[in-house]
């Protein structure tokens, strides 16, 4: 499983054309696209801090529907295009982890430097997948996680819903 950041500038992706965009390689059907969350009190919510663009001092998780890659057969969810066009394609992110407040408590050059972003969330997922595979008895190589998350669980819902919240 290759974990890739979904981006930190929302669905506008630093383009000012008023349309939704997704990042490459996160929109590739061969990767696990990782979005961002933040804590709002005791609730985990989608990462969005005004003005939404990280370069402008805020930040928000990337995500949306690819216009380049079709929706893979294993991706069993439907998402409505924000422009109402009915566009279909590879939907990202597949999964998410902490990217915004309260951030990861880092130390840079001996000083506290809390930081985050989906570029922090992606390696967190990569480490979780690697450690989980190593903990199996006997240890085995991780498989591509994305199709497993979308695959049908015993209750008919995507298996990912048993371990993740939408």
Backbone as numpy.savetxt, mean C-alpha at the origin, in Angstrom:
# Nx Ny Nz CAx CAy CAz Cx Cy Cz
7.99 -12.30 -2.93 7.14 -11.12 -2.93 8.03 -9.88 -2.93
7.85 -9.04 -3.90 8.55 -7.76 -3.97 7.57 -6.70 -3.48
7.92 -6.02 -2.39 7.07 -4.98 -1.81 7.49 -3.62 -2.33
6.52 -2.86 -2.84 6.82 -1.57 -3.48 5.91 -0.49 -2.90
6.50 0.66 -2.65 5.79 1.83 -2.15 4.73 2.31 -3.16
3.54 2.62 -2.66 2.47 3.14 -3.52 2.62 4.65 -3.75
3.58 5.29 -3.10 3.80 6.72 -3.29 3.25 7.54 -2.14
3.75 8.77 -2.03 3.45 9.63 -0.88 2.75 10.94 -1.27
2.22 11.01 -2.48 1.60 12.25 -2.94 0.16 12.06 -3.39
-0.52 11.10 -2.78 -1.92 10.88 -3.09 -2.13 10.40 -4.51
-3.37 10.42 -4.93 -3.69 9.95 -6.28 -3.33 10.98 -7.35
-3.00 12.19 -6.97 -2.55 13.18 -7.95 -1.12 12.93 -8.37
-0.32 12.30 -7.50 1.05 11.89 -7.80 1.91 13.03 -8.35
1.76 14.22 -7.77 2.51 15.43 -8.13 2.22 15.93 -9.54
1.14 15.48 -10.14 0.72 15.99 -11.44 -0.49 16.89 -11.22
-0.52 18.00 -11.88 -1.57 18.99 -11.65 -2.63 19.00 -12.75
-2.96 17.82 -13.28 -3.95 17.76 -14.36 -5.35 17.42 -13.87
-5.53 17.30 -12.54 -6.84 17.00 -11.99 -7.27 15.56 -12.13
-6.39 14.69 -12.61 -6.72 13.29 -12.80 -6.02 12.44 -11.75
-6.53 11.24 -11.55 -5.91 10.29 -10.63 -4.79 9.53 -11.35
-3.71 9.24 -10.63 -2.57 8.54 -11.19 -2.06 7.51 -10.20
-1.36 6.49 -10.70 -0.71 5.51 -9.85 0.77 5.46 -10.23
1.59 5.04 -9.27 3.03 4.94 -9.47 3.43 3.61 -10.09
4.49 3.64 -10.88 5.17 2.42 -11.31 6.46 2.35 -10.52
6.85 1.22 -9.98 6.38 -0.12 -10.27 5.25 -0.62 -9.38
4.68 0.21 -8.51 3.62 -0.27 -7.62 2.42 -0.81 -8.39
2.14 -0.28 -9.57 0.98 -0.74 -10.33 1.25 -2.03 -11.12
2.48 -2.51 -11.11 2.79 -3.77 -11.78 2.05 -4.91 -11.09
1.50 -5.85 -11.86 0.80 -6.98 -11.25 1.76 -7.99 -10.61
3.05 -7.75 -10.71 4.05 -8.69 -10.19 4.62 -8.26 -8.84
4.03 -7.23 -8.22 4.52 -6.74 -6.93 3.37 -6.62 -5.94
3.73 -6.51 -4.67 2.76 -6.21 -3.61 2.86 -4.70 -3.38
1.83 -3.96 -3.75 1.81 -2.51 -3.61 1.42 -2.15 -2.18
2.26 -1.35 -1.51 2.06 -1.02 -0.10 1.69 0.45 0.05
0.52 0.69 0.59 0.05 2.03 0.87 0.33 2.41 2.32
-0.22 3.55 2.73 0.09 4.07 4.05 -1.14 4.33 4.91
-0.93 4.17 6.22 -1.94 4.49 7.21 -1.34 5.47 8.22
-2.18 5.98 9.09 -1.72 6.80 10.20 -2.67 6.56 11.36
-2.25 6.97 12.54 -3.12 6.83 13.70 -3.84 8.15 13.95
-5.14 8.04 14.16 -5.97 9.18 14.51 -6.62 8.81 15.83
-5.99 9.25 16.94 -6.41 8.78 18.26 -6.04 7.32 18.38
-7.03 6.48 18.65 -6.75 5.04 18.72 -7.22 4.31 17.46
-7.53 5.06 16.41 -7.98 4.48 15.15 -6.88 4.54 14.10
-6.73 3.45 13.35 -5.83 3.46 12.20 -6.66 3.86 10.99
-6.23 4.90 10.28 -6.96 5.43 9.13 -6.00 5.59 7.96
-6.56 5.84 6.79 -5.72 6.08 5.61 -4.84 7.30 5.85
-3.60 7.24 5.39 -2.66 8.35 5.59 -3.01 9.49 4.65
-3.39 10.61 5.26 -3.65 11.82 4.51 -3.43 13.02 5.42
-2.42 13.81 5.10 -2.13 15.04 5.84 -2.13 16.20 4.86
-2.87 17.25 5.17 -2.96 18.41 4.29 -1.56 18.95 4.01
-1.26 19.35 2.82 -2.14 19.44 1.67 -2.18 18.18 0.81
-1.63 17.09 1.29 -1.70 15.83 0.56 -0.45 15.49 -0.23
0.27 16.53 -0.66 1.53 16.31 -1.37 2.67 16.39 -0.37
3.49 15.37 -0.33 4.60 15.35 0.62 5.58 16.48 0.34
5.79 16.81 -0.91 6.73 17.86 -1.25 6.27 19.22 -0.74
4.97 19.33 -0.41 4.42 20.59 0.11 4.29 20.57 1.63
4.86 19.54 2.29 4.85 19.48 3.74 3.82 18.56 4.34
2.94 17.98 3.56 1.95 17.05 4.07 2.31 15.65 3.66
1.42 15.00 2.98 1.65 13.67 2.44 0.40 12.84 2.51
0.28 11.92 1.59 -0.85 10.99 1.58 -0.49 9.78 0.75
-1.11 8.67 1.10 -0.80 7.43 0.39 -1.20 7.52 -1.07
-0.38 6.93 -1.91 -0.73 6.79 -3.31 -1.72 5.65 -3.47
-2.41 5.65 -4.59 -3.34 4.56 -4.86 -4.28 4.93 -5.97
-4.90 3.93 -6.54 -5.84 4.15 -7.62 -5.88 2.98 -8.56
-6.24 3.26 -9.81 -6.42 2.24 -10.83 -5.47 2.51 -11.99
-4.67 1.51 -12.35 -3.73 1.66 -13.46 -4.46 1.71 -14.79
-4.01 2.59 -15.67 -4.52 2.64 -17.03 -3.60 1.88 -17.97
-2.48 1.36 -17.44 -1.51 0.63 -18.25 -1.66 -0.88 -18.06
-1.77 -1.31 -16.80 -1.85 -2.74 -16.51 -3.30 -3.13 -16.26
-3.77 -4.20 -16.93 -5.13 -4.68 -16.64 -5.19 -5.27 -15.24
-6.40 -5.40 -14.73 -6.58 -5.99 -13.42 -6.21 -7.47 -13.50
-5.27 -7.92 -12.64 -4.88 -9.33 -12.68 -6.05 -10.23 -12.29
-6.05 -11.45 -12.78 -7.15 -12.37 -12.50 -7.29 -12.64 -11.01
-6.19 -12.56 -10.26 -6.25 -12.82 -8.82 -6.81 -11.65 -8.01
-6.90 -10.48 -8.60 -7.39 -9.31 -7.86 -8.91 -9.27 -7.95
-9.56 -9.75 -6.93 -11.00 -10.02 -6.96 -11.84 -8.91 -6.33
-11.39 -7.68 -6.42 -12.15 -6.56 -5.85 -12.51 -5.59 -6.95
-13.53 -4.79 -6.68 -13.92 -3.75 -7.61 -13.77 -2.40 -6.92
-13.20 -1.46 -7.62 -13.07 -0.09 -7.13 -13.58 0.83 -8.22
-14.42 1.75 -7.85 -14.97 2.70 -8.81 -13.94 3.78 -9.12
-13.73 4.06 -10.39 -12.81 5.12 -10.80 -13.30 6.45 -10.25
-12.38 7.28 -9.72 -12.81 8.55 -9.11 -13.49 9.49 -10.08
-13.20 9.35 -11.38 -13.83 10.25 -12.35 -15.16 9.69 -12.87
-15.58 8.52 -12.32 -16.86 7.94 -12.72 -16.84 7.29 -14.10
-15.65 7.12 -14.69 -15.54 6.60 -16.05 -15.77 5.10 -16.16
-15.73 4.40 -15.06 -15.85 2.95 -15.12 -14.56 2.28 -15.55
-13.45 3.01 -15.48 -12.15 2.47 -15.86 -11.80 1.26 -15.00
-11.18 0.27 -15.61 -10.71 -0.89 -14.88 -9.22 -1.06 -15.12
-8.56 -1.69 -14.21 -7.13 -1.95 -14.32 -6.60 -2.42 -12.98
-5.31 -2.58 -12.91 -4.64 -3.01 -11.68 -4.93 -1.98 -10.60
-5.47 -2.42 -9.46 -5.83 -1.53 -8.36 -4.72 -1.58 -7.31
-4.29 -0.41 -6.86 -3.30 -0.35 -5.79 -3.77 0.64 -4.73
-3.32 0.50 -3.49 -2.40 -0.50 -2.96 -3.11 -1.81 -2.64
-2.30 -2.85 -2.42 -2.84 -4.15 -2.01 -2.94 -4.24 -0.50
-2.06 -3.56 0.17 -1.92 -3.66 1.62 -1.37 -2.33 2.12
-1.37 -2.10 3.40 -0.85 -0.84 3.92 -0.21 -1.06 5.29
0.57 -0.07 5.71 1.19 -0.06 7.04 1.43 1.40 7.41
1.86 1.62 8.64 2.08 2.98 9.13 2.99 3.77 8.20
2.53 4.94 7.79 3.32 5.84 6.95 3.27 7.27 7.47
2.23 7.61 8.20 2.06 8.96 8.74 2.18 8.96 10.26
1.62 10.00 10.90 1.72 10.10 12.35 1.25 8.84 13.06
1.95 8.39 14.06 3.03 9.03 14.79 4.42 8.76 14.21
4.48 8.22 13.02 5.74 7.95 12.30 6.58 6.89 12.99
7.69 6.57 12.35 8.69 5.67 12.92 9.70 6.53 13.66
10.07 6.11 14.84 10.99 6.89 15.66 12.42 6.57 15.26
12.97 7.37 14.37 14.31 7.18 13.83 15.30 8.11 14.51
16.56 7.75 14.43 17.64 8.61 14.90 18.56 8.84 13.71
18.81 10.10 13.38 19.66 10.47 12.27 20.73 11.42 12.77
21.96 11.04 12.59 23.10 11.85 13.05 22.97 12.18 14.54
22.51 11.20 15.31 22.42 11.35 16.76 21.23 12.13 17.26
20.32 12.53 16.36 19.15 13.31 16.77 17.87 12.59 16.37
16.84 12.75 17.19 15.54 12.18 16.87 15.05 12.75 15.54
14.60 11.89 14.65 14.13 12.31 13.33 12.93 11.44 12.92
11.78 11.62 13.58 10.62 10.81 13.21 10.30 10.98 11.73
10.00 9.87 11.06 9.73 9.94 9.63 8.87 8.76 9.23
8.36 8.77 8.03 7.51 7.69 7.55 7.41 7.69 6.05
6.20 7.56 5.56 5.96 7.45 4.13 5.80 5.99 3.73
5.28 5.79 2.52 5.10 4.42 2.05 6.44 3.75 1.77
7.50 4.54 1.64 8.84 3.97 1.48 9.33 3.37 2.79
8.70 3.66 3.88 8.98 3.00 5.16 8.03 1.82 5.35
6.80 1.96 4.88 5.81 0.89 5.03 6.17 -0.34 4.19
6.71 -0.14 2.99 7.04 -1.27 2.10 8.10 -2.20 2.70
9.23 -1.69 3.20 10.20 -2.63 3.80 9.68 -3.26 5.09
8.77 -2.59 5.78 8.16 -3.21 6.95 7.43 -4.48 6.54
6.65 -4.40 5.46 5.95 -5.58 4.97 6.91 -6.63 4.46
7.98 -6.22 3.77 8.96 -7.19 3.27 9.58 -7.97 4.43
9.91 -7.27 5.51 10.49 -7.93 6.68 9.48 -8.87 7.34
8.23 -8.45 7.43 7.20 -9.29 8.02 7.02 -10.59 7.22
7.00 -10.48 5.91 6.85 -11.65 5.05 8.05 -12.58 5.21
9.26 -12.02 5.20 10.47 -12.84 5.34 10.52 -13.54 6.69
10.21 -12.80 7.75 10.24 -13.39 9.10 9.16 -14.47 9.26
8.00 -14.25 8.67 6.92 -15.25 8.74 7.32 -16.54 8.04
7.93 -16.41 6.87 8.37 -17.60 6.12 9.47 -18.33 6.88
10.38 -17.59 7.50 11.48 -18.20 8.24 10.99 -18.90 9.51
9.85 -18.45 10.05 9.33 -19.04 11.28 8.57 -20.35 11.04
8.28 -20.64 9.77 7.58 -21.89 9.47 8.48 -23.08 9.79
7.87 -24.20 10.07 8.66 -25.40 10.39 8.30 -26.49 9.38
9.18 -26.82 8.43 10.50 -26.24 8.20 10.37 -24.88 7.50
11.40 -24.02 7.66 11.37 -22.72 6.98 11.26 -22.91 5.48
10.57 -22.00 4.82 10.47 -22.09 3.36 10.44 -20.70 2.77
10.71 -20.65 1.49 10.75 -19.36 0.80 9.35 -18.76 0.75
9.23 -17.44 0.91 7.91 -16.80 0.81 7.34 -16.96 -0.60
6.05 -17.07 -0.68 5.36 -17.11 -1.98 4.88 -15.69 -2.29
4.38 -15.47 -3.49 3.84 -14.16 -3.86 2.56 -13.93 -3.08
2.60 -12.99 -2.16 1.53 -12.78 -1.20 0.26 -12.17 -1.80
0.38 -11.31 -2.81 -0.79 -10.60 -3.33 -1.93 -11.54 -3.74
-1.70 -12.56 -4.55 -2.81 -13.45 -4.91 -3.43 -14.14 -3.70
-2.62 -14.44 -2.68 -3.16 -15.08 -1.48 -4.10 -14.14 -0.74
-3.76 -12.85 -0.67 -4.62 -11.88 0.03 -5.99 -11.76 -0.61
-6.03 -11.84 -1.94 -7.29 -11.69 -2.67 -8.04 -13.00 -2.84
-7.35 -14.14 -2.65 -7.98 -15.45 -2.83 -9.10 -15.67 -1.84
-10.04 -16.52 -2.22 -11.21 -16.77 -1.38 -10.83 -17.55 -0.13
-11.29 -17.04 1.02 -11.10 -17.72 2.29 -12.24 -18.70 2.53
-12.26 -19.36 3.68 -13.30 -20.35 3.97 -14.72 -19.77 3.96
-14.86 -18.47 4.26 -16.18 -17.85 4.29 -16.57 -17.23 2.94
-15.73 -17.43 1.92 -16.01 -16.88 0.59 -15.50 -15.47 0.39
-15.10 -14.79 1.45 -14.54 -13.44 1.35 -13.04 -13.56 1.07
-12.42 -12.50 0.52 -10.97 -12.57 0.30 -10.23 -12.93 1.59
-9.26 -13.81 1.48 -8.51 -14.29 2.64 -7.88 -13.13 3.43
-7.46 -12.08 2.72 -6.85 -10.94 3.38 -7.75 -10.28 4.40
-9.07 -10.39 4.24 -9.98 -9.77 5.21 -9.93 -10.45 6.57
-9.35 -11.65 6.64 -9.25 -12.32 7.94 -8.06 -11.80 8.76
-7.13 -11.12 8.11 -5.96 -10.61 8.83 -5.77 -9.10 8.66
-6.55 -8.47 7.82 -6.41 -7.03 7.54 -7.78 -6.37 7.57
-7.77 -5.06 7.80 -9.00 -4.26 7.75 -8.98 -3.41 6.50
-10.14 -3.27 5.84 -10.23 -2.41 4.67 -10.39 -0.98 5.16
